[in-house]
Amino acid sequence: MTSTQQTPETHGHEGHGGHGHSPGPATGHSGQSPGHGHDHSDRSDHSAPSGHSHGHSHSHGPAAPVSRHLRKVIAAILIPFGAAVLVGLVVLWPGGSPAHQRTGVGFDRQTEQGRVVAVVHVDCKNGNAESATGQCEKATVEVGTGRDKGRRFTEIVQPDAPRQLHEGQGVVVAYAPDAPRELQYSVTDVDRKFPVALLAGIFALAVVIVGRMRGVMALVALAASFLVLTFFILPAILQGSNPLVVAVVGASAIMLIALYMCHGLSARTSVAVLGTLVSLLLTGLLGSLFVGWASLSGNTDDSTGLIHGLYPHIDMSGLLLAGVIIGSLGVLDDVTVTQTSAVWELHQADPGMGPRALYRAGIRIGRDHIASVVNTLVLAYAGAALPLLLLFSIAQSSMGTVANSELVAEEIVRTLVGSIGLVASVPVTTGLAALVVAADRPATGLPGPAGQPVPAGRAARGAAARGGRGGRRRRAK
C-alpha cells in the first residue's frame, strides 16, 4: 500500500536525476536494494514538513540546492563584490565621449552613405589614373545622406585595385570640407551592413532554436555586454580614467550580468563567478607585471597611434592591459561555468563522493578543456596577426627577431597571460565547486539504526570518510 500511495513522489525523484543515484549509499547502510526507492519516497513524505531541501530541489532543476549556511557564506563574498562593482560604475561613469575636432585621418573622418549609379570602362590614361595602361572603371556615385544628398561625383578604379565597384552597389563616402569642391567626396569603403545584419540574424535564430529560453537570455546578456563596453568602458578610457581600473570594473559588471542572466541566480553560478573573479585578478596581476617588464608601450599601429595623437593623456600600456583582461573574460566564463557544472553533475551522479574525489574527477575533465581552449586562444591570436607574420616571413627574419619586435611581443604577452589565467581557472573553480557541493547536504537523510532519520551531512561525511572509491566499488557489486 505504501508503494502505491507514493508512486508519484517516487517518479518525481527518478526524473530529477540526482535522487536516482541515492539508493547507492543507502544500500550499504541498511541493506535494502530493490525496494529502496519506495522506502525513500515514504521517508520523504514523513519528513516533508521539516525537510526544506526536499521541496527546494524540485524548484531549481537539475542543480541541487546548497544549505542555508553555504548560501550565506557565498552571499557574504559576492554581495560586497557586487556592491564594489556598482560603486565603481557610479564613480567612473563617463557621461559620454569627449568631443574633439575631426582630423580627417583614418576612422576620424566624416562619412556619408552613397550608391554607385553608373560604371563605364575607360582607358586609364584618359581617366587621369596613376596607371598608364589598362582599362579602368569610372564610377558615378550619388551621395545619399547629409547636406549634399543627391550630389554626384566620379571615382576612378584601377584594374588592380582590391575593391571593385559595380552599378547599384552601396558605398561609404568620406567628406573633406576643406578640399576643393570636386575632391570633397571619395569612396572609402563598401556598404556591407545588410550581409552583416543577415548573418547576425541567422546567428540569433540558431541560438534561440537550439538554446530556447536559455539562448534568448544569452542574447540579452550579449547585448548588455555591448552596452557596458560602449557606454562605460570606452568613454571612461577616453575621459582619462585608468584603463586597468575601468577594465576590471567593466569586466566584472559584464561577468555578473552575463553569468547570472544566462545561468540563473544559484549557488552553482556563484561558484563560477568566484572562480572567474580569482582568475581575472591573476590575469590582471600577471599582465601588469609583464607588460611593464617587457616595456610594451601599446602604441604599435596606425589605430593606436591615432588614439595617442588625439588623446595623449591615455595610458596606452594600460589600454593594452585592459584589452588582455576583457579578451580573457569570454573564455574564462566558458571554462568556469563548464567546470562548475561538471562537478555539480558528478555529485548528483554519486552523492557519496567527497571533495577530494570530486576534485580529482572534475580536474580530469578540466585537463581536456584546457588543451582545447588554450589551443583555440593561441590560434585566434595567430589568425588575427597572420598578415604581420607573413611580412616577417617575407623579410626572412629569424624567430628570435620576430618574437622580440613589439608588435609580436605584444601578442605573445597577451596570449600567454590570458592562457595562464585560463589554465589557473580550472583548478581554482574545480576546487571551489568541490568544496561547496560536497558540503551541500539536505536537512534529512538516511535512516539510522533504529529507523530514525540521520542528518544527511553526517551520513555523507561518514561515506566520504570511508572513501569515495570504496563506496563506488560496493555499489558496483
Coordinates of C-alpha atoms in Angstrom, one line a residue:
M1 CA 0.0 0.0 0.0
T2 CA 2.8 2.4 0.8
S3 CA 4.4 1.9 -2.6
T4 CA 1.1 2.5 -4.4
Q5 CA 0.4 5.7 -2.5
Q6 CA 3.9 7.1 -3.1
T7 CA 4.2 6.3 -6.8
P8 CA 4.0 10.0 -8.0
E9 CA 6.6 11.1 -5.5
T10 CA 8.9 8.2 -6.5
H11 CA 8.7 9.1 -10.1
G12 CA 9.5 12.7 -9.3
H13 CA 12.7 11.6 -7.7
E14 CA 13.7 9.4 -10.5
G15 CA 13.1 12.2 -13.0
H16 CA 15.1 14.6 -11.0
G17 CA 18.4 12.9 -11.8
G18 CA 20.3 13.4 -8.6
H19 CA 18.0 11.3 -6.4
G20 CA 18.1 8.5 -8.9
H21 CA 21.5 7.5 -7.5
S22 CA 20.7 8.0 -3.8
P23 CA 20.0 4.2 -3.3
G24 CA 23.7 3.6 -3.6
P25 CA 24.8 4.9 -0.2
A26 CA 21.7 3.7 1.4
T27 CA 22.2 0.2 0.3
G28 CA 25.4 -0.1 2.2
H29 CA 23.7 1.4 5.2
S30 CA 20.5 -0.6 5.6
G31 CA 21.0 -3.5 3.2
Q32 CA 17.9 -2.6 1.2
S33 CA 18.3 -2.6 -2.5
P34 CA 15.2 -3.3 -4.7
G35 CA 12.6 -1.6 -2.7
H36 CA 14.6 1.3 -1.5
G37 CA 13.1 3.7 -4.0
H38 CA 9.7 3.3 -2.4
D39 CA 11.0 3.5 1.1
H40 CA 12.8 6.7 0.3
S41 CA 9.6 8.2 -1.0
D42 CA 7.8 7.3 2.2
R43 CA 10.5 8.8 4.3
S44 CA 10.4 12.0 2.2
D45 CA 6.7 12.2 2.8
H46 CA 7.2 11.9 6.6
S47 CA 9.9 14.5 6.7
A48 CA 8.1 16.9 4.3
P49 CA 7.1 19.4 7.0
S50 CA 10.6 20.0 8.1
G51 CA 12.7 19.0 5.1
H52 CA 13.3 22.3 3.4
S53 CA 15.8 20.9 0.9
H54 CA 13.4 18.3 -0.4
G55 CA 10.9 20.8 -1.8
H56 CA 13.6 23.2 -2.7
S57 CA 15.4 20.8 -5.0
H58 CA 12.4 20.5 -7.4
S59 CA 12.2 24.2 -7.9
H60 CA 15.8 24.5 -9.2
G61 CA 16.0 21.9 -11.9
P62 CA 19.0 19.6 -12.0
A63 CA 21.2 21.6 -9.7
A64 CA 20.9 20.5 -6.1
P65 CA 20.5 23.4 -3.7
V66 CA 23.1 24.2 -1.1
S67 CA 22.5 24.6 2.6
R68 CA 21.4 27.9 4.1
H69 CA 24.7 28.3 5.8
L70 CA 26.6 28.0 2.5
R71 CA 24.3 30.4 0.8
K72 CA 25.1 32.9 3.5
V73 CA 28.8 32.4 3.0
I74 CA 28.6 32.8 -0.7
A75 CA 26.4 35.9 -0.3
A76 CA 28.9 37.3 2.2
I77 CA 31.5 37.2 -0.5
L78 CA 29.5 38.2 -3.6
I79 CA 27.3 40.9 -2.2
P80 CA 30.3 43.2 -1.2
F81 CA 31.9 42.4 -4.6
G82 CA 28.7 43.3 -6.4
A83 CA 28.4 46.5 -4.3
A84 CA 32.0 47.4 -5.1
V85 CA 31.4 47.0 -8.8
L86 CA 28.3 49.2 -8.6
V87 CA 30.2 51.9 -6.8
G88 CA 33.0 51.6 -9.4
L89 CA 30.4 52.1 -12.2
V90 CA 29.0 55.2 -10.5
V91 CA 32.3 56.8 -9.7
L92 CA 33.9 56.1 -13.1
W93 CA 30.7 56.7 -15.2
P94 CA 32.0 59.0 -18.1
G95 CA 28.7 60.5 -19.2
G96 CA 29.7 60.2 -22.9
S97 CA 32.8 60.5 -25.1
P98 CA 34.6 63.8 -25.1
A99 CA 34.2 66.0 -28.2
H100 CA 37.2 66.7 -30.5
Q101 CA 38.0 68.4 -33.8
R102 CA 38.0 65.8 -36.6
T103 CA 41.4 65.2 -38.1
G104 CA 40.2 63.6 -41.4
V105 CA 42.6 60.7 -40.8
G106 CA 41.6 57.0 -40.7
F107 CA 38.3 56.5 -38.9
D108 CA 38.3 60.1 -37.7
R109 CA 36.6 61.3 -40.9
Q110 CA 33.1 62.5 -41.6
T111 CA 31.4 59.9 -43.7
E112 CA 28.1 59.6 -45.5
Q113 CA 26.2 56.9 -47.3
G114 CA 26.2 56.7 -51.2
R115 CA 25.3 54.5 -54.1
V116 CA 27.0 53.7 -57.4
V117 CA 24.6 54.8 -60.1
A118 CA 26.8 54.1 -63.2
V119 CA 30.0 52.4 -64.2
V120 CA 31.8 52.7 -67.5
H121 CA 35.1 51.4 -68.7
V122 CA 37.7 54.0 -69.8
D123 CA 41.3 54.0 -70.7
C124 CA 43.4 54.5 -67.5
K125 CA 45.4 57.3 -69.2
N126 CA 42.3 59.2 -70.2
G127 CA 40.8 58.7 -66.8
N128 CA 43.8 60.5 -65.2
A129 CA 44.7 57.4 -63.2
E130 CA 48.2 56.7 -61.9
S131 CA 48.3 53.5 -64.0
A132 CA 49.3 54.4 -67.6
T133 CA 47.9 51.2 -69.3
G134 CA 44.8 49.0 -69.0
Q135 CA 41.1 49.5 -68.6
C136 CA 39.9 51.4 -65.6
E137 CA 36.4 51.8 -64.2
K138 CA 34.8 55.2 -64.0
A139 CA 32.1 55.0 -61.4
T140 CA 29.5 57.7 -60.8
V141 CA 28.5 57.9 -57.2
E142 CA 25.5 59.6 -55.7
V143 CA 25.6 60.9 -52.1
G144 CA 22.6 59.5 -50.2
T145 CA 22.8 61.3 -46.8
G146 CA 23.9 64.6 -45.3
R147 CA 23.5 68.1 -46.5
D148 CA 24.8 67.3 -50.1
K149 CA 22.2 64.5 -50.6
G150 CA 21.8 63.9 -54.3
R151 CA 25.1 65.3 -55.3
R152 CA 27.1 63.1 -57.7
F153 CA 30.9 62.7 -58.2
T154 CA 33.1 60.3 -60.1
E155 CA 35.6 57.8 -58.8
I156 CA 38.3 56.1 -61.0
V157 CA 39.0 52.5 -60.0
Q158 CA 42.2 50.9 -61.4
P159 CA 42.1 47.3 -62.6
D160 CA 44.4 46.0 -59.9
A161 CA 42.5 47.7 -57.1
P162 CA 41.5 45.3 -54.3
R163 CA 38.0 46.8 -54.3
Q164 CA 36.0 47.0 -57.5
L165 CA 32.7 48.8 -57.8
H166 CA 29.5 47.8 -59.7
E167 CA 26.3 49.6 -60.5
G168 CA 23.7 49.7 -57.7
Q169 CA 26.3 49.0 -55.0
G170 CA 26.1 50.8 -51.7
V171 CA 29.3 52.6 -50.6
V172 CA 30.6 54.7 -47.8
V173 CA 32.0 58.1 -48.9
A174 CA 34.3 60.3 -47.0
Y175 CA 33.7 64.1 -46.9
A176 CA 36.5 66.6 -46.6
P177 CA 35.0 70.1 -46.3
D178 CA 38.3 71.9 -46.7
A179 CA 39.2 70.2 -50.0
P180 CA 38.3 71.7 -53.5
R181 CA 34.7 71.0 -54.4
E182 CA 35.5 68.4 -57.0
L183 CA 37.6 66.5 -54.4
Q184 CA 35.5 66.8 -51.3
Y185 CA 33.9 63.3 -51.7
S186 CA 35.7 60.0 -52.2
V187 CA 34.7 56.3 -51.8
T188 CA 36.4 54.8 -48.7
D189 CA 34.5 51.5 -48.3
V190 CA 31.5 49.5 -49.5
D191 CA 28.3 49.3 -47.5
R192 CA 28.2 45.8 -46.0
K193 CA 25.5 46.4 -43.4
F194 CA 22.9 44.1 -44.9
P195 CA 25.1 40.9 -45.1
V196 CA 26.4 41.5 -41.7
A197 CA 22.9 42.1 -40.3
L198 CA 21.7 39.0 -42.0
L199 CA 24.5 36.9 -40.6
A200 CA 23.7 38.3 -37.1
G201 CA 20.1 37.4 -37.6
I202 CA 21.0 33.8 -38.6
F203 CA 23.2 33.6 -35.5
A204 CA 20.5 34.8 -33.2
L205 CA 17.9 32.5 -34.8
A206 CA 20.3 29.5 -34.4
V207 CA 20.9 30.4 -30.7
V208 CA 17.2 30.7 -30.0
I209 CA 16.3 27.5 -31.8
V210 CA 18.9 25.3 -30.1
G211 CA 19.1 27.1 -26.7
R212 CA 15.4 28.1 -26.4
M213 CA 14.9 30.3 -23.4
R214 CA 18.5 29.9 -22.3
G215 CA 19.5 31.1 -25.8
V216 CA 17.3 34.1 -25.5
M217 CA 18.9 35.0 -22.2
A218 CA 22.3 34.6 -23.7
L219 CA 21.5 37.1 -26.5
V220 CA 20.1 39.5 -23.9
A221 CA 23.4 39.1 -21.9
L222 CA 25.4 39.7 -25.1
A223 CA 23.5 42.9 -25.7
A224 CA 24.1 44.0 -22.2
S225 CA 27.8 43.3 -22.5
F226 CA 28.0 45.5 -25.6
L227 CA 26.1 48.3 -23.8
V228 CA 28.7 48.2 -20.9
L229 CA 31.5 48.2 -23.4
T230 CA 30.0 51.0 -25.5
F231 CA 28.6 53.3 -22.8
F232 CA 31.1 52.7 -19.9
I233 CA 34.4 51.2 -20.8
L234 CA 35.3 53.0 -24.0
P235 CA 34.1 56.5 -23.0
A236 CA 35.6 56.2 -19.5
I237 CA 39.0 55.4 -21.0
L238 CA 38.7 58.4 -23.4
Q239 CA 37.8 60.6 -20.5
G240 CA 41.2 59.8 -18.9
S241 CA 40.3 57.2 -16.3
N242 CA 42.9 54.5 -15.6
P243 CA 42.3 51.8 -18.3
L244 CA 43.1 49.0 -16.0
V245 CA 40.7 50.1 -13.3
V246 CA 38.0 50.7 -15.9
A247 CA 38.6 47.3 -17.5
V248 CA 38.4 45.5 -14.1
V249 CA 35.1 47.2 -13.1
G250 CA 33.6 46.9 -16.6
A251 CA 34.6 43.2 -17.0
S252 CA 33.3 42.4 -13.5
A253 CA 29.9 44.1 -14.4
I254 CA 29.8 42.1 -17.7
M255 CA 30.6 38.9 -15.8
L256 CA 27.9 39.4 -13.2
I257 CA 25.3 40.3 -15.8
A258 CA 26.1 37.5 -18.2
L259 CA 26.6 34.7 -15.8
Y260 CA 23.5 35.3 -13.6
M261 CA 21.3 36.2 -16.6
C262 CA 22.3 33.1 -18.6
H263 CA 22.6 30.5 -15.8
G264 CA 20.3 31.8 -13.0
L265 CA 20.8 33.1 -9.5
S266 CA 22.1 30.0 -7.9
A267 CA 25.0 28.7 -5.8
R268 CA 26.4 26.9 -8.9
T269 CA 26.5 30.2 -10.8
S270 CA 28.0 32.0 -7.8
V271 CA 30.9 29.5 -7.6
A272 CA 31.5 30.1 -11.4
V273 CA 31.6 33.8 -10.6
L274 CA 34.1 33.4 -7.8
G275 CA 36.3 31.2 -10.0
T276 CA 36.2 33.8 -12.8
L277 CA 36.9 36.6 -10.4
V278 CA 40.0 34.9 -9.0
S279 CA 41.3 34.1 -12.5
L280 CA 40.7 37.7 -13.7
L281 CA 42.7 39.0 -10.7
L282 CA 45.5 36.7 -11.6
T283 CA 45.4 37.7 -15.2
G284 CA 45.5 41.4 -14.3
L285 CA 48.4 40.9 -11.9
L286 CA 50.5 38.9 -14.5
G287 CA 49.6 41.3 -17.3
S288 CA 50.6 44.3 -15.3
L289 CA 53.9 42.7 -14.4
F290 CA 54.9 41.5 -17.8
V291 CA 53.6 44.5 -19.8
G292 CA 55.8 46.7 -17.7
W293 CA 58.8 44.3 -17.6
A294 CA 58.7 43.8 -21.4
S295 CA 58.4 47.6 -21.9
L296 CA 55.4 47.3 -24.1
S297 CA 54.1 50.8 -25.0
G298 CA 50.8 49.6 -26.6
N299 CA 51.4 52.1 -29.4
T300 CA 52.2 49.7 -32.3
D301 CA 50.0 50.5 -35.3
D302 CA 48.1 53.3 -37.0
S303 CA 45.0 52.9 -34.9
T304 CA 46.8 53.2 -31.5
G305 CA 49.0 56.0 -33.0
L306 CA 45.9 57.9 -33.9
I307 CA 44.4 57.4 -30.5
H308 CA 47.6 58.6 -28.8
G309 CA 47.6 61.6 -31.1
L310 CA 44.0 62.6 -30.4
Y311 CA 44.1 61.8 -26.7
P312 CA 47.7 61.9 -25.5
H313 CA 46.6 61.6 -21.8
I314 CA 45.5 58.0 -22.4
D315 CA 47.9 55.4 -20.9
M316 CA 48.5 53.2 -24.0
S317 CA 50.2 50.3 -22.0
G318 CA 47.2 50.4 -19.6
L319 CA 44.9 50.2 -22.7
L320 CA 46.8 47.1 -23.8
L321 CA 46.4 45.5 -20.4
A322 CA 42.7 46.4 -20.4
G323 CA 42.3 44.6 -23.7
V324 CA 44.0 41.5 -22.2
I325 CA 41.5 41.4 -19.3
I326 CA 38.4 42.0 -21.5
G327 CA 39.6 39.5 -24.1
S328 CA 40.2 36.8 -21.4
L329 CA 36.8 37.2 -19.8
G330 CA 34.8 35.5 -22.6
V331 CA 36.9 32.3 -22.5
L332 CA 37.1 32.3 -18.7
D333 CA 33.3 32.4 -18.4
D334 CA 33.1 29.3 -20.6
V335 CA 35.7 27.4 -18.6
T336 CA 34.4 28.2 -15.1
V337 CA 30.8 27.5 -15.9
T338 CA 31.7 24.2 -17.5
Q339 CA 33.9 23.1 -14.6
T340 CA 31.3 24.1 -12.0
S341 CA 28.5 22.3 -13.9
A342 CA 30.7 19.2 -14.3
V343 CA 31.4 19.0 -10.5
W344 CA 27.7 19.5 -9.7
E345 CA 26.7 16.7 -12.1
L346 CA 29.4 14.4 -10.7
H347 CA 28.0 15.0 -7.3
Q348 CA 24.4 14.3 -8.4
A349 CA 25.6 11.1 -10.1
D350 CA 27.3 9.9 -7.0
P351 CA 26.3 11.9 -3.9
G352 CA 28.7 9.9 -1.7
M353 CA 31.8 11.4 -3.4
G354 CA 33.8 13.6 -1.0
P355 CA 35.5 16.8 -2.0
R356 CA 38.8 15.1 -3.0
A357 CA 37.1 12.6 -5.2
L358 CA 35.0 15.3 -6.8
Y359 CA 38.1 17.4 -7.4
R360 CA 40.0 14.6 -9.0
A361 CA 37.1 13.7 -11.3
G362 CA 36.5 17.4 -12.2
I363 CA 40.1 18.1 -12.8
R364 CA 40.3 15.2 -15.3
I365 CA 37.5 16.9 -17.3
G366 CA 39.3 20.2 -16.9
R367 CA 42.5 18.9 -18.4
D368 CA 40.7 18.1 -21.7
H369 CA 39.1 21.5 -21.6
I370 CA 42.4 23.3 -21.1
A371 CA 44.1 21.5 -24.0
S372 CA 41.3 22.5 -26.4
V373 CA 40.7 26.1 -25.2
V374 CA 44.3 27.1 -24.9
N375 CA 44.9 25.9 -28.5
T376 CA 41.9 27.9 -29.6
L377 CA 43.1 31.0 -27.8
V378 CA 46.6 30.8 -29.4
L379 CA 45.2 30.2 -32.8
A380 CA 42.8 33.0 -32.5
Y381 CA 45.6 35.5 -31.8
A382 CA 47.8 34.0 -34.5
G383 CA 45.0 34.3 -37.1
A384 CA 44.4 37.9 -36.2
A385 CA 48.2 38.6 -36.6
L386 CA 48.6 36.5 -39.8
P387 CA 49.3 39.4 -42.2
L388 CA 52.0 40.6 -39.8
L389 CA 53.5 37.1 -39.6
L390 CA 53.6 37.0 -43.4
L391 CA 55.5 40.2 -43.5
F392 CA 58.2 38.8 -41.2
S393 CA 58.3 35.6 -43.3
I394 CA 58.8 37.7 -46.5
A395 CA 61.6 39.5 -44.8
Q396 CA 63.2 36.2 -43.8
S397 CA 63.5 37.3 -40.2
S398 CA 64.7 34.8 -37.6
M399 CA 62.2 33.6 -34.9
G400 CA 64.1 35.5 -32.2
T401 CA 63.9 38.7 -34.2
V402 CA 60.2 38.2 -34.8
A403 CA 59.4 37.5 -31.2
N404 CA 61.5 40.4 -30.0
S405 CA 59.6 43.0 -32.1
E406 CA 57.0 44.9 -30.1
L407 CA 54.2 44.0 -32.5
V408 CA 54.7 40.3 -32.0
A409 CA 55.8 40.5 -28.3
E410 CA 52.6 42.3 -27.5
E411 CA 50.6 39.4 -28.9
I412 CA 52.8 36.9 -27.2
V413 CA 52.3 38.5 -23.8
R414 CA 48.6 38.9 -24.5
T415 CA 48.2 35.3 -25.4
L416 CA 50.4 33.8 -22.6
V417 CA 48.9 36.0 -19.8
G418 CA 45.4 35.1 -20.9
S419 CA 46.3 31.4 -21.2
I420 CA 47.9 31.3 -17.7
G421 CA 44.7 32.9 -16.2
L422 CA 42.7 30.3 -18.2
V423 CA 44.7 27.4 -17.0
A424 CA 44.5 28.6 -13.4
S425 CA 40.8 28.9 -13.6
V426 CA 40.3 25.2 -13.9
P427 CA 41.8 24.0 -10.6
V428 CA 40.5 27.1 -8.8
T429 CA 37.0 26.7 -10.0
T430 CA 37.0 22.9 -9.6
G431 CA 38.3 23.2 -6.0
L432 CA 35.7 25.8 -5.1
A433 CA 32.9 23.8 -6.6
A434 CA 34.0 20.5 -5.0
L435 CA 34.2 22.2 -1.5
V436 CA 30.8 23.8 -1.9
V437 CA 28.9 20.9 -3.4
A438 CA 30.5 18.3 -1.0
A439 CA 29.2 20.4 1.9
D440 CA 25.8 20.6 0.3
R441 CA 23.6 18.1 2.2
P442 CA 19.8 18.0 2.6
A443 CA 18.4 18.5 6.1
T444 CA 17.3 14.9 6.4
G445 CA 19.0 11.9 5.0
L446 CA 19.4 8.2 5.6
P447 CA 17.6 6.2 8.3
G448 CA 19.5 5.5 11.5
P449 CA 19.8 2.1 13.1
A450 CA 16.5 2.5 14.9
G451 CA 14.7 3.8 11.8
Q452 CA 15.2 7.5 12.9
P453 CA 16.4 10.0 10.3
V454 CA 20.0 10.9 10.5
P455 CA 21.2 14.3 9.1
A456 CA 22.4 13.6 5.6
G457 CA 25.5 15.7 6.2
R458 CA 26.7 13.3 8.9
A459 CA 25.8 10.3 6.7
A460 CA 27.6 11.7 3.7
R461 CA 30.7 12.6 5.8
G462 CA 30.8 9.1 7.0
A463 CA 30.6 7.8 3.5
A464 CA 33.4 10.2 2.5
A465 CA 35.5 9.1 5.4
R466 CA 35.2 5.5 4.3
G467 CA 36.4 6.7 0.9
G468 CA 34.6 7.6 -2.3
R469 CA 36.3 4.8 -4.2
G470 CA 35.3 2.1 -1.8
G471 CA 31.7 3.4 -1.9
R472 CA 31.7 3.1 -5.7
R473 CA 33.1 -0.4 -5.5
R474 CA 30.4 -1.5 -3.1
R475 CA 27.7 0.0 -5.4
A476 CA 29.3 -1.7 -8.4
K477 CA 28.9 -5.0 -6.7

